[in-house]
Amino acid sequence: MTYQIALALTLPIGLAIAAFGSAFGLGKAVSAAMEAMGRQPEAATRIQTGMIIGCALLEALTIYALVTVFVLQGKIS
Amino acid sequence: MGIEFINRVVKTSLIVSVIAFVFITFYYNFKFGSGILVGTGWSCLNLYFLANLIKEALNPQKPKKTKITLIILVKFPLLYFLGYLILRLNYFPVLSLLAGFTLIFLVIFLKALGKWFLSLSSENKSALGSVERKSKG
C-alpha cells in the first residue's frame, strides 16, 4: 500500500470523525447553555457570550481538520 | 461579560493582525504577513456572524426570521466558500492563514486572563481592606 492510497482512505474517515466530534460537542454545549439560561434567565447574556466563544472554539477545531485535509489532499495525486 | 466582549475581541484581533502584518512584512515577507491578515479577517467575520446568529436566534422578543436566514446564507455557503477559495488560490502560506485564524483565540484567552487577574487583584484589595479594618477596630 502506497502512502497515497493510505491518505485517500484515511482522510475522509478523519474528516468524518472531526465533523462528528464537533457536532456532538456543539450539541452538548448548546443544550447545556439553553438549560442554564432557562434556569437562570438573569444570567442569559453571560451564558450566551460563553456559549458563543465555546461554539467558535469547537468550530475552529473542525476548520483545522478541514484545512489539514485540504493540504494533504494535494499529496494524493 | 456581554455581547460587547465579542465586539471588543474582534476589534482587538483586527488591530493585532494589522500590527503583525506590518512587522512580518518588514522583517519576513509580504505573503506571510498578508496571510495572517486574511486569516484573522476570515476568523473575525466567522465569529461576528456566529455571535449575531446566536443573538438573533435567542432573542426573547420575536426573532427576526429574515435576518437569521440572511446570516445563515452568508455564513455557511458564502464565507466557507470564500475560505475554500483562499486555500485553493495557493497564494498565502497555509501556516500563515492558520496563524491568523488562531490569533482571535489568543486574544480571547489573553482578555479572559486579564479579567481573571483583575478580579484576583480586586479580591486581594478587598481582603486587605477587611484585614486593615479589623486591625484598626
Short mmCIF file of C-alpha atoms in Angstrom, two decimals:
data_model
loop_
_atom_site.label_atom_id
_atom_site.label_comp_id
_atom_site.label_asym_id
_atom_site.label_seq_id
_atom_site.Cartn_x
_atom_site.Cartn_y
_atom_site.Cartn_z
CA MET A 1 0.00 0.00 0.00
CA THR A 2 1.47 3.33 -1.04
CA TYR A 3 1.09 6.41 1.12
CA GLN A 4 -1.25 7.92 -1.46
CA ILE A 5 -3.71 5.06 -1.01
CA ALA A 6 -3.38 5.32 2.77
CA LEU A 7 -4.10 9.06 2.60
CA ALA A 8 -7.06 8.55 0.27
CA LEU A 9 -8.53 6.01 2.67
CA THR A 10 -7.89 7.84 5.94
CA LEU A 11 -8.58 11.49 5.04
CA PRO A 12 -12.37 11.13 4.66
CA ILE A 13 -12.52 8.99 7.81
CA GLY A 14 -10.54 11.59 9.76
CA LEU A 15 -12.72 14.40 8.48
CA ALA A 16 -15.87 12.46 9.35
CA ILE A 17 -14.58 11.84 12.90
CA ALA A 18 -13.76 15.55 13.28
CA ALA A 19 -17.20 16.59 12.00
CA PHE A 20 -18.95 14.07 14.25
CA GLY A 21 -16.95 15.17 17.31
CA SER A 22 -17.64 18.82 16.60
CA ALA A 23 -21.35 18.23 16.06
CA PHE A 24 -21.58 16.18 19.25
CA GLY A 25 -19.68 18.82 21.26
CA LEU A 26 -21.73 21.70 19.83
CA GLY A 27 -24.96 19.87 20.57
CA LYS A 28 -23.96 19.18 24.16
CA ALA A 29 -22.66 22.74 24.72
CA VAL A 30 -25.74 24.43 23.29
CA SER A 31 -28.16 22.16 25.15
CA ALA A 32 -26.34 22.82 28.45
CA ALA A 33 -26.38 26.57 27.76
CA MET A 34 -30.12 26.51 26.96
CA GLU A 35 -30.78 24.61 30.18
CA ALA A 36 -28.72 27.11 32.18
CA MET A 37 -30.49 30.06 30.53
CA GLY A 38 -33.88 28.52 31.33
CA ARG A 39 -32.87 28.03 34.95
CA GLN A 40 -31.28 31.47 35.34
CA PRO A 41 -32.71 33.95 32.81
CA GLU A 42 -31.00 36.89 34.54
CA ALA A 43 -27.59 35.42 33.63
CA ALA A 44 -28.60 34.83 29.99
CA THR A 45 -26.19 37.38 28.47
CA ARG A 46 -23.19 35.93 30.29
CA ILE A 47 -24.15 32.38 29.35
CA GLN A 48 -24.78 33.46 25.75
CA THR A 49 -21.31 35.02 25.45
CA GLY A 50 -19.68 31.93 26.91
CA MET A 51 -21.66 29.77 24.53
CA ILE A 52 -20.62 31.88 21.51
CA ILE A 53 -16.93 31.57 22.46
CA GLY A 54 -17.31 27.83 23.05
CA CYS A 55 -19.07 27.38 19.70
CA ALA A 56 -16.32 29.36 17.94
CA LEU A 57 -13.62 27.19 19.55
CA LEU A 58 -15.42 23.98 18.59
CA GLU A 59 -15.92 25.23 15.05
CA ALA A 60 -12.24 26.16 14.85
CA LEU A 61 -11.19 22.59 15.62
CA THR A 62 -13.24 21.31 12.68
CA ILE A 63 -11.80 24.01 10.43
CA TYR A 64 -8.27 22.95 11.44
CA ALA A 65 -9.16 19.38 10.43
CA LEU A 66 -10.66 20.65 7.16
CA VAL A 67 -7.55 22.70 6.31
CA THR A 68 -5.31 19.71 7.12
CA VAL A 69 -7.40 17.54 4.80
CA PHE A 70 -7.17 20.12 2.00
CA VAL A 71 -3.41 20.36 2.39
CA LEU A 72 -2.92 16.58 2.48
CA GLN A 73 -5.35 16.08 -0.40
CA GLY A 74 -2.83 17.75 -2.68
CA LYS A 75 -0.34 15.00 -1.88
CA ILE A 76 -2.60 12.16 -3.06
CA SER A 77 -2.12 12.66 -6.81
CA MET B 1 -19.27 39.96 30.04
CA GLY B 2 -21.91 40.51 27.41
CA ILE B 3 -22.04 40.58 23.64
CA GLU B 4 -19.81 43.70 23.67
CA PHE B 5 -16.97 41.39 24.77
CA ILE B 6 -17.16 39.68 21.35
CA ASN B 7 -17.12 43.04 19.56
CA ARG B 8 -14.08 44.13 21.57
CA VAL B 9 -12.33 40.82 20.80
CA VAL B 10 -12.99 41.30 17.07
CA LYS B 11 -11.65 44.88 17.14
CA THR B 12 -8.56 43.92 19.16
CA SER B 13 -7.81 40.96 16.88
CA LEU B 14 -8.01 43.15 13.78
CA ILE B 15 -5.66 45.72 15.35
CA VAL B 16 -3.20 42.98 16.42
CA SER B 17 -3.31 41.42 12.95
CA VAL B 18 -2.57 44.77 11.26
CA ILE B 19 0.41 45.27 13.62
CA ALA B 20 1.58 41.69 12.94
CA PHE B 21 1.16 42.28 9.18
CA VAL B 22 3.36 45.38 9.28
CA PHE B 23 6.09 43.70 11.35
CA ILE B 24 6.08 40.41 9.43
CA THR B 25 6.08 42.16 6.05
CA PHE B 26 9.03 44.28 7.15
CA TYR B 27 11.09 41.52 8.78
CA TYR B 28 9.99 38.34 6.92
CA ASN B 29 7.87 38.55 3.75
CA PHE B 30 4.68 40.07 2.39
CA LYS B 31 2.87 36.79 1.64
CA PHE B 32 3.16 35.51 5.19
CA GLY B 33 2.07 38.85 6.67
CA SER B 34 -0.92 39.20 4.37
CA GLY B 35 -1.84 35.55 5.07
CA ILE B 36 -2.10 36.38 8.77
CA LEU B 37 -4.23 39.42 7.93
CA VAL B 38 -6.56 37.39 5.70
CA GLY B 39 -6.80 34.54 8.24
CA THR B 40 -7.71 36.93 11.04
CA GLY B 41 -10.22 38.74 8.83
CA TRP B 42 -11.92 35.47 7.94
CA SER B 43 -11.95 34.35 11.57
CA CYS B 44 -13.37 37.70 12.74
CA LEU B 45 -16.13 37.54 10.12
CA ASN B 46 -16.91 33.99 11.21
CA LEU B 47 -17.14 34.96 14.88
CA TYR B 48 -19.19 38.07 14.06
CA PHE B 49 -21.75 36.07 12.07
CA LEU B 50 -21.86 33.32 14.70
CA ALA B 51 -22.43 35.84 17.51
CA ASN B 52 -25.16 37.63 15.55
CA LEU B 53 -26.82 34.35 14.61
CA ILE B 54 -26.97 33.19 18.24
CA LYS B 55 -28.06 36.64 19.45
CA GLU B 56 -30.90 36.80 16.94
CA ALA B 57 -31.98 33.18 17.41
CA LEU B 58 -32.14 33.54 21.21
CA ASN B 59 -33.86 36.92 21.14
CA PRO B 60 -36.52 36.84 23.91
CA GLN B 61 -38.73 39.11 21.78
CA LYS B 62 -39.96 37.88 18.41
CA PRO B 63 -36.84 36.65 16.49
CA LYS B 64 -36.31 38.25 13.06
CA LYS B 65 -36.55 35.28 10.71
CA THR B 66 -35.33 37.14 7.61
CA LYS B 67 -32.17 38.33 9.41
CA ILE B 68 -31.48 34.82 10.72
CA THR B 69 -31.93 33.34 7.22
CA LEU B 70 -29.67 36.01 5.72
CA ILE B 71 -26.93 35.35 8.29
CA ILE B 72 -27.15 31.58 7.73
CA LEU B 73 -26.96 32.07 3.96
CA VAL B 74 -23.96 34.40 4.21
CA LYS B 75 -22.08 32.45 6.87
CA PHE B 76 -22.37 28.87 5.74
CA PRO B 77 -22.23 28.79 1.95
CA LEU B 78 -20.59 32.16 1.19
CA LEU B 79 -17.98 32.58 3.93
CA TYR B 80 -16.96 28.93 3.85
CA PHE B 81 -16.67 29.01 0.07
CA LEU B 82 -14.51 32.12 0.42
CA GLY B 83 -12.27 30.19 2.82
CA TYR B 84 -12.10 27.31 0.34
CA LEU B 85 -11.13 29.74 -2.44
CA ILE B 86 -8.44 31.33 -0.26
CA LEU B 87 -6.96 27.87 0.34
CA ARG B 88 -7.32 26.80 -3.31
CA LEU B 89 -5.70 30.04 -4.52
CA ASN B 90 -2.43 28.78 -3.02
CA TYR B 91 -1.10 32.35 -2.79
CA PHE B 92 -0.87 32.59 1.02
CA PRO B 93 1.14 30.02 3.02
CA VAL B 94 -1.25 27.71 4.89
CA LEU B 95 0.68 28.21 8.11
CA SER B 96 0.12 31.98 7.97
CA LEU B 97 -3.61 31.51 7.37
CA LEU B 98 -3.83 29.16 10.34
CA ALA B 99 -1.77 31.55 12.48
CA GLY B 100 -4.17 34.37 11.59
CA PHE B 101 -7.13 32.12 12.26
CA THR B 102 -5.74 31.25 15.71
CA LEU B 103 -4.94 34.86 16.61
CA ILE B 104 -8.53 35.61 17.64
CA PHE B 105 -8.47 32.74 20.17
CA LEU B 106 -5.19 34.03 21.56
CA VAL B 107 -6.85 37.43 22.04
CA ILE B 108 -9.85 35.81 23.77
CA PHE B 109 -7.51 33.83 26.03
CA LEU B 110 -5.43 36.89 26.95
CA LYS B 111 -8.53 39.01 27.57
CA ALA B 112 -10.00 36.31 29.83
CA LEU B 113 -6.66 36.01 31.63
CA GLY B 114 -6.57 39.78 32.13
CA LYS B 115 -10.11 39.77 33.55
CA TRP B 116 -9.17 36.94 35.89
CA PHE B 117 -6.07 38.81 37.11
CA LEU B 118 -8.12 41.98 37.64
CA SER B 119 -10.76 40.12 39.64
CA LEU B 120 -7.98 38.45 41.65
CA SER B 121 -6.34 41.79 42.46
CA SER B 122 -9.69 43.37 43.42
CA GLU B 123 -10.41 40.38 45.69
CA ASN B 124 -6.99 40.80 47.30
CA LYS B 125 -7.64 44.51 47.79
CA SER B 126 -10.99 43.88 49.45
CA ALA B 127 -9.44 41.15 51.64
CA LEU B 128 -6.63 43.54 52.62
CA GLY B 129 -9.20 46.24 53.38
CA SER B 130 -11.14 43.93 55.71
CA VAL B 131 -7.90 42.92 57.50
CA GLU B 132 -6.96 46.60 57.95
CA ARG B 133 -10.44 47.42 59.27
CA LYS B 134 -10.21 44.51 61.72
CA SER B 135 -6.74 45.61 62.91
CA LYS B 136 -7.97 49.21 63.38
CA GLY B 137 -11.12 48.07 65.17
#
